[in-house]
Amino acid sequence: METVKKIKLSDFETFLKFLDYLKEGIIVIDEDKTVNYANKYVENLLNIKEPEGKHFADVIKNNYLYSIIAHEYDKDVQEEIIIDDKKFLVKVYHIDNKKFVHLTDITPFEVYKQAKKDFVSNVSHELKTPIAVLKGVIETLEAEENDKGKKKFISMAQKRINQMNTLINDLLIIARLESKEDKIIKTNINLKRFIDQIYEDLSHLTQEKNVKFYNKVNENFKIYGDEKKLSILLKNLIENAIKYNKENGKVEVKGFLDKDYTVIEVKDTGIGIPKEALPLIFERFYRVDKSRSRNVGGTGLGLSIVKHIAEAHKGKVSVESTLGKGSSFKVYLPKP
Ligand SMILES: Nc1ncnc2c1ncn2[C@@H]1O[C@H](COP(=O)(O)OP(=O)(O)OP(=O)(O)O)[C@@H](O)[C@H]1O
Ligand SMILES: [Mg+2]
């Protein structure tokens, strides 16, 4: 810190220009408390113009920031403050009787920290419920003499174990999608055959409610994408279309071309989604009606995985829905 590097005047001017490019704030205050320098970022953030030469009390109207700078510390300071709903890390260094103030917007980091906290607490909650039920079931099973009664409790236990298994599998899919090593490997896929294969694993769901499934994709219609991932995506959409359907309802899958995209549509005649819930359904763990969703065994991760996979293909997902009538999800994949 003590050795001072020499800098040529012309370079110093370039250096000042560089400071204006920074997405961080820098303020220098002289010993007589006038502002010596503030970069562009600070001017925009604090809504000030040419503050140089003015007393800092006349320039810095934000109370938090003012009090940090005004305080006579004998050492360097670090504090977190709020400016315009954003969180900033403020560092004040004392060098040669001047104060150097450095401001960094740490809002994105805070948002990330909160999301991580919410995620862990959601996962714990989703595991806690089935484990509590399992514990009860096993205790009852232990005391149960009757074979028929035993069977009932064993099937209850199996249901909860399946629920936890689904959750863990979904979490692994998300972890894999978010890992840096994960790559999208695109090939041409015949959509009609692809849908038939996917439906094979889901057909048992349609029987419970007598839902009719129609694969309306044209024979030679091709999509271009990662087969494994798109299979997860379509499985989630078709599963939802069946799960949230009505007795004797219908599910239809179509493929068509739009300007720059190949589009896959999964349409159902189910219960529909309330308007105010539409912007939220792609969020992790969001379920429209938690009690209803628990009955059908969902954790609310499905659509967040769908969105993630579509975006990894540089595509998108859209939804249209009428409450009580049905929903239509469209997946847009860029044409090859
Ligand atoms: N086709 C649909 N019709 C009506 N509601 C739907 C449909 N698809 C999704 N939803 C609503 O959106 C919510 C979020 O869907 P998502 O697939 O993410 O979660 P889930 O089905 O509850 O659980 P998971 O898919 O993780 O097992 C669902 O709980 C449901 O309320
Ligand atoms: Mg789902």
Coordinates of C-alpha atoms and ligand atoms in Angstrom, one line a residue:
M1 CA 0.0 0.0 0.0
E2 CA 2.8 2.4 0.8
T3 CA 4.7 2.3 -2.5
V4 CA 3.1 4.7 -4.9
K5 CA 3.1 3.8 -8.5
K6 CA 3.9 6.6 -10.9
I7 CA 1.2 7.5 -13.5
K8 CA 1.6 9.8 -16.4
L9 CA -0.8 12.8 -16.5
S10 CA -2.4 11.6 -19.9
D11 CA -2.8 8.2 -18.4
F12 CA -4.4 9.7 -15.3
E13 CA -7.1 11.3 -17.5
T14 CA -7.7 7.9 -19.1
F15 CA -7.9 6.4 -15.7
L16 CA -10.6 8.9 -14.7
K17 CA -12.6 8.1 -17.8
F18 CA -12.3 4.4 -16.8
L19 CA -13.7 5.2 -13.4
D20 CA -16.8 6.5 -15.2
Y21 CA -17.3 3.1 -16.8
L22 CA -17.5 1.3 -13.5
K23 CA -20.8 -0.1 -12.2
E24 CA -19.6 0.8 -8.7
G25 CA -19.5 4.2 -7.0
I26 CA -16.4 6.1 -6.1
I27 CA -16.4 9.4 -4.1
V28 CA -13.3 11.2 -2.8
I29 CA -13.7 13.7 0.0
D30 CA -11.0 16.2 1.0
E31 CA -9.9 17.0 4.5
D32 CA -11.9 20.3 4.4
K33 CA -15.0 18.1 3.7
T34 CA -15.5 19.2 0.1
V35 CA -16.1 16.6 -2.6
N36 CA -12.9 16.1 -4.6
Y37 CA -14.3 13.6 -7.0
A38 CA -17.4 11.5 -7.8
N39 CA -17.7 9.1 -10.7
K40 CA -20.7 8.9 -13.1
Y41 CA -22.2 6.0 -11.2
V42 CA -22.4 8.1 -8.0
E43 CA -23.8 11.1 -10.0
N44 CA -26.6 8.9 -11.3
L45 CA -27.3 7.0 -8.1
L46 CA -27.5 10.1 -5.9
N47 CA -28.9 12.3 -8.6
I48 CA -26.2 14.9 -8.4
K49 CA -24.4 17.0 -11.0
E50 CA -20.8 18.2 -10.8
P51 CA -20.5 17.9 -7.0
E52 CA -16.7 18.7 -7.1
G53 CA -15.8 21.6 -4.8
K54 CA -19.0 21.5 -2.8
H55 CA -19.3 20.6 0.8
F56 CA -20.4 16.9 1.0
A57 CA -23.4 17.8 3.2
D58 CA -24.8 19.8 0.4
V59 CA -24.4 16.9 -2.1
I60 CA -25.1 13.7 -0.3
K61 CA -28.8 13.8 0.6
N62 CA -29.1 10.2 1.5
N63 CA -29.1 10.0 5.3
Y64 CA -27.5 6.6 5.7
L65 CA -24.6 7.4 3.4
Y66 CA -24.2 10.9 4.8
S67 CA -23.9 9.6 8.4
I68 CA -21.3 7.0 7.4
I69 CA -19.2 9.6 5.7
A70 CA -19.7 12.3 8.3
H71 CA -18.7 10.0 11.2
E72 CA -15.1 10.6 12.3
Y73 CA -13.7 7.1 12.3
D74 CA -10.0 6.5 12.8
K75 CA -10.1 3.3 10.8
D76 CA -11.5 2.1 7.6
V77 CA -15.3 1.4 7.7
Q78 CA -17.6 -1.1 6.1
E79 CA -21.4 -1.0 6.3
E80 CA -24.5 -2.1 4.4
I81 CA -27.1 0.5 3.6
I82 CA -30.2 0.9 1.5
I83 CA -30.5 3.5 -1.3
D84 CA -33.6 3.5 -3.5
D85 CA -34.7 0.0 -2.4
K86 CA -31.3 -1.4 -3.3
K87 CA -28.7 -2.8 -0.8
F88 CA -25.2 -1.3 -1.0
L89 CA -22.0 -2.2 0.6
V90 CA -20.2 1.0 1.5
K91 CA -16.5 1.0 2.3
V92 CA -14.7 4.1 3.5
Y93 CA -10.9 4.2 3.4
H94 CA -8.8 6.9 4.9
I95 CA -5.8 7.7 2.9
D96 CA -3.6 10.9 3.2
N97 CA -6.3 12.7 5.1
K98 CA -8.9 12.1 2.4
K99 CA -11.9 9.8 2.6
F100 CA -12.3 7.3 -0.3
V101 CA -15.9 6.0 -0.4
H102 CA -16.6 2.9 -2.5
L103 CA -20.2 1.8 -3.1
T104 CA -21.2 -1.7 -4.5
D105 CA -24.7 -2.7 -5.3
I106 CA -25.1 -6.1 -3.5
T107 CA -28.9 -6.5 -4.2
P108 CA -28.4 -9.4 -6.7
F109 CA -26.3 -11.3 -4.1
E110 CA -29.0 -10.7 -1.5
V111 CA -31.8 -11.9 -3.8
Y112 CA -29.7 -15.0 -4.5
K113 CA -29.1 -15.6 -0.8
Q114 CA -32.8 -15.3 -0.1
A115 CA -33.7 -17.7 -2.9
K116 CA -31.2 -20.2 -1.6
K117 CA -32.7 -19.9 1.9
D118 CA -36.2 -20.3 0.6
F119 CA -35.2 -23.3 -1.5
V120 CA -33.6 -25.2 1.5
S121 CA -36.6 -24.4 3.7
N122 CA -39.1 -25.6 1.0
V123 CA -37.2 -28.8 0.4
S124 CA -37.0 -29.5 4.1
H125 CA -40.7 -28.8 4.5
E126 CA -41.6 -31.1 1.5
L127 CA -39.6 -33.9 3.1
K128 CA -40.8 -33.4 6.6
T129 CA -44.5 -34.0 5.8
P130 CA -44.1 -37.4 4.2
I131 CA -41.6 -38.5 6.8
A132 CA -44.0 -37.6 9.6
V133 CA -46.8 -39.5 7.9
L134 CA -44.4 -42.5 7.4
K135 CA -43.5 -42.5 11.0
G136 CA -47.1 -42.7 12.1
V137 CA -47.9 -45.4 9.5
I138 CA -45.0 -47.6 10.7
E139 CA -46.0 -47.2 14.3
T140 CA -49.6 -48.2 13.5
L141 CA -48.4 -51.0 11.3
E142 CA -46.3 -52.4 14.2
A143 CA -49.5 -52.7 16.3
E144 CA -51.7 -53.9 13.5
E145 CA -52.7 -57.6 13.8
N146 CA -55.1 -57.9 10.9
D147 CA -53.5 -58.7 7.4
K148 CA -56.0 -56.5 5.5
G149 CA -55.2 -53.5 7.8
K150 CA -51.5 -54.2 7.3
K151 CA -51.9 -54.0 3.6
K152 CA -53.7 -50.7 3.8
F153 CA -50.9 -49.1 5.9
I154 CA -48.1 -50.6 3.6
S155 CA -49.8 -49.0 0.6
M156 CA -50.0 -45.7 2.5
A157 CA -46.3 -45.9 3.3
Q158 CA -45.5 -46.7 -0.4
K159 CA -47.4 -43.6 -1.5
R160 CA -45.3 -41.3 0.7
I161 CA -42.1 -43.0 -0.3
N162 CA -43.0 -42.5 -4.0
Q163 CA -43.6 -38.8 -3.2
M164 CA -40.2 -38.4 -1.6
N165 CA -38.6 -40.3 -4.5
T166 CA -40.3 -37.9 -7.0
L167 CA -39.0 -34.9 -5.1
I168 CA -35.5 -36.2 -4.9
N169 CA -35.5 -37.0 -8.7
D170 CA -36.8 -33.5 -9.5
L171 CA -34.1 -32.0 -7.3
L172 CA -31.4 -34.0 -9.1
I173 CA -32.8 -32.9 -12.5
I174 CA -32.6 -29.3 -11.3
A175 CA -29.1 -29.7 -10.0
R176 CA -28.0 -31.3 -13.3
L177 CA -29.6 -28.6 -15.3
E178 CA -27.9 -25.9 -13.3
S179 CA -24.5 -27.5 -13.3
K180 CA -21.9 -25.9 -15.6
E181 CA -21.0 -29.2 -17.3
D182 CA -24.5 -29.8 -18.4
K183 CA -24.8 -29.5 -22.2
I184 CA -27.7 -29.5 -24.6
I185 CA -27.2 -32.2 -27.3
K186 CA -29.6 -31.5 -30.1
T187 CA -30.8 -34.1 -32.7
N188 CA -33.8 -34.3 -35.0
I189 CA -36.7 -36.0 -33.2
N190 CA -39.8 -37.4 -34.8
L191 CA -42.4 -35.8 -32.5
K192 CA -45.3 -38.2 -33.1
R193 CA -43.2 -41.2 -32.1
F194 CA -41.6 -39.3 -29.3
I195 CA -45.0 -38.4 -27.8
D196 CA -46.2 -42.0 -28.1
Q197 CA -43.1 -43.2 -26.1
I198 CA -43.6 -40.6 -23.4
Y199 CA -47.3 -41.4 -23.1
E200 CA -46.5 -45.1 -22.5
D201 CA -45.2 -44.2 -19.1
L202 CA -48.2 -42.0 -18.2
S203 CA -51.1 -44.0 -19.7
H204 CA -51.9 -45.5 -16.2
L205 CA -52.8 -42.0 -15.0
T206 CA -55.5 -41.5 -17.7
Q207 CA -57.3 -44.6 -16.6
E208 CA -58.1 -43.3 -13.1
K209 CA -60.2 -40.4 -14.4
N210 CA -61.0 -41.9 -17.8
V211 CA -59.2 -39.1 -19.6
K212 CA -58.7 -39.5 -23.3
F213 CA -55.3 -38.8 -24.8
Y214 CA -54.9 -37.7 -28.4
N215 CA -51.5 -37.5 -30.2
K216 CA -52.4 -35.2 -33.1
V217 CA -48.9 -34.6 -34.3
N218 CA -48.4 -35.1 -38.1
E219 CA -46.5 -38.3 -39.1
N220 CA -43.3 -36.6 -40.3
F221 CA -43.2 -33.6 -38.0
K222 CA -39.7 -33.1 -36.5
I223 CA -38.4 -31.1 -33.6
Y224 CA -34.8 -30.3 -33.0
G225 CA -33.5 -30.6 -29.4
D226 CA -32.1 -32.6 -26.6
E227 CA -34.1 -35.9 -26.5
K228 CA -33.5 -36.6 -22.8
K229 CA -34.4 -33.2 -21.6
L230 CA -37.4 -32.7 -23.9
S231 CA -38.7 -36.0 -22.7
I232 CA -38.6 -34.7 -19.1
L233 CA -40.2 -31.4 -20.3
L234 CA -43.1 -33.1 -22.2
K235 CA -43.6 -35.7 -19.5
N236 CA -44.2 -32.9 -17.0
L237 CA -46.6 -31.0 -19.2
I238 CA -48.6 -34.2 -20.2
E239 CA -48.6 -35.4 -16.6
N240 CA -50.1 -32.0 -15.5
A241 CA -52.6 -32.1 -18.3
I242 CA -53.9 -35.5 -17.1
K243 CA -53.5 -34.8 -13.3
Y244 CA -55.4 -31.5 -13.4
N245 CA -58.1 -32.8 -15.7
K246 CA -61.7 -33.6 -15.1
E247 CA -63.5 -36.9 -15.2
N248 CA -63.9 -37.9 -18.9
G249 CA -61.6 -35.0 -19.9
K250 CA -59.4 -34.7 -23.0
V251 CA -55.6 -34.1 -23.5
E252 CA -54.3 -33.2 -27.0
V253 CA -50.8 -32.8 -28.2
K254 CA -50.0 -30.9 -31.5
G255 CA -46.9 -29.8 -33.3
F256 CA -46.8 -26.8 -35.7
L257 CA -44.4 -24.2 -37.1
D258 CA -44.4 -20.5 -36.1
K259 CA -42.1 -17.8 -37.5
D260 CA -38.7 -18.7 -35.9
Y261 CA -39.9 -21.6 -33.8
T262 CA -41.1 -25.2 -33.8
V263 CA -44.1 -25.3 -31.4
I264 CA -45.4 -28.1 -29.3
E265 CA -48.8 -27.6 -27.7
V266 CA -50.2 -29.6 -24.8
K267 CA -53.9 -28.8 -24.4
D268 CA -56.3 -30.1 -21.8
T269 CA -60.0 -29.7 -20.9
G270 CA -59.2 -29.7 -17.2
I271 CA -59.8 -27.5 -14.2
G272 CA -57.8 -24.5 -15.5
I273 CA -55.6 -22.0 -13.7
P274 CA -56.8 -18.7 -12.1
K275 CA -55.6 -15.6 -13.9
E276 CA -53.7 -14.3 -10.9
A277 CA -51.8 -17.6 -10.6
L278 CA -50.6 -17.7 -14.2
P279 CA -47.4 -15.6 -13.6
L280 CA -46.4 -17.8 -10.6
I281 CA -46.9 -21.4 -11.8
F282 CA -43.4 -21.6 -13.3
E283 CA -41.8 -20.7 -9.9
R284 CA -40.3 -23.5 -7.9
F285 CA -42.6 -25.1 -5.4
Y286 CA -45.6 -23.0 -6.4
R287 CA -48.9 -24.8 -6.5
V288 CA -52.2 -23.2 -7.2
D289 CA -54.0 -25.1 -4.5
K290 CA -51.7 -26.8 -2.1
S291 CA -54.2 -29.2 -0.6
R292 CA -55.5 -30.3 -4.0
S293 CA -51.9 -30.6 -5.3
R294 CA -50.9 -32.7 -2.3
N295 CA -53.7 -35.2 -3.1
V296 CA -52.3 -35.7 -6.6
G297 CA -48.8 -35.9 -5.3
G298 CA -47.1 -32.8 -6.7
T299 CA -44.3 -30.7 -5.2
G300 CA -44.5 -27.8 -7.6
L301 CA -41.2 -28.3 -9.3
G302 CA -42.5 -29.6 -12.6
L303 CA -43.1 -26.4 -14.4
S304 CA -39.9 -24.7 -13.2
I305 CA -38.1 -27.7 -14.8
V306 CA -40.1 -27.2 -18.0
K307 CA -39.2 -23.5 -18.2
H308 CA -35.6 -24.3 -17.4
I309 CA -35.3 -26.9 -20.2
A310 CA -37.1 -24.6 -22.8
E311 CA -34.7 -21.7 -21.9
A312 CA -31.7 -24.0 -22.1
H313 CA -32.8 -24.6 -25.7
K314 CA -33.0 -20.8 -26.2
G315 CA -36.8 -21.3 -26.4
K316 CA -39.7 -20.4 -24.2
V317 CA -43.0 -21.6 -22.8
S318 CA -46.3 -19.9 -22.8
V319 CA -49.6 -20.7 -21.1
E320 CA -53.2 -19.8 -21.7
S321 CA -55.9 -21.0 -19.4
T322 CA -59.6 -20.5 -18.6
L323 CA -60.7 -21.5 -15.1
G324 CA -63.0 -24.5 -15.3
K325 CA -62.5 -25.0 -19.0
G326 CA -58.9 -26.0 -19.5
S327 CA -55.3 -24.9 -20.3
S328 CA -52.9 -24.9 -23.2
F329 CA -49.1 -24.9 -22.7
K330 CA -46.9 -24.1 -25.8
V331 CA -43.2 -24.9 -26.0
Y332 CA -41.3 -22.8 -28.5
L333 CA -38.0 -24.3 -29.7
P334 CA -35.8 -22.4 -32.2
K335 CA -35.8 -23.9 -35.7
P336 CA -32.5 -25.6 -36.6
Ligands
LIG1 N1 -52.6 -28.3 -17.0 C1 -52.9 -27.7 -15.8 N2 -54.2 -27.5 -15.5 C2 -54.4 -26.9 -14.3 N3 -53.5 -26.5 -13.4 C3 -52.2 -26.7 -13.7 C4 -51.8 -27.4 -14.9 N4 -50.5 -27.4 -14.9 C5 -50.1 -26.9 -13.8 N5 -51.1 -26.5 -13.0 C6 -51.0 -25.8 -11.7 O1 -49.7 -25.3 -11.6 C7 -49.0 -25.8 -10.4 C8 -47.6 -25.9 -10.7 O2 -47.4 -27.0 -11.6 P1 -46.1 -27.9 -11.4 O3 -46.1 -29.0 -12.5 O4 -44.9 -27.0 -11.4 O5 -46.3 -28.6 -10.0 P2 -47.1 -29.9 -9.5 O6 -47.7 -30.5 -10.7 O7 -47.9 -29.4 -8.4 O8 -45.9 -30.8 -8.9 P3 -44.8 -31.6 -9.7 O9 -45.0 -31.4 -11.2 O10 -43.5 -31.1 -9.2 O11 -45.1 -33.0 -9.3 C9 -49.8 -27.0 -10.1 O12 -49.7 -27.3 -8.7 C10 -51.2 -26.8 -10.6 O13 -51.9 -26.1 -9.5
MG2 MG -46.5 -31.1 -12.4

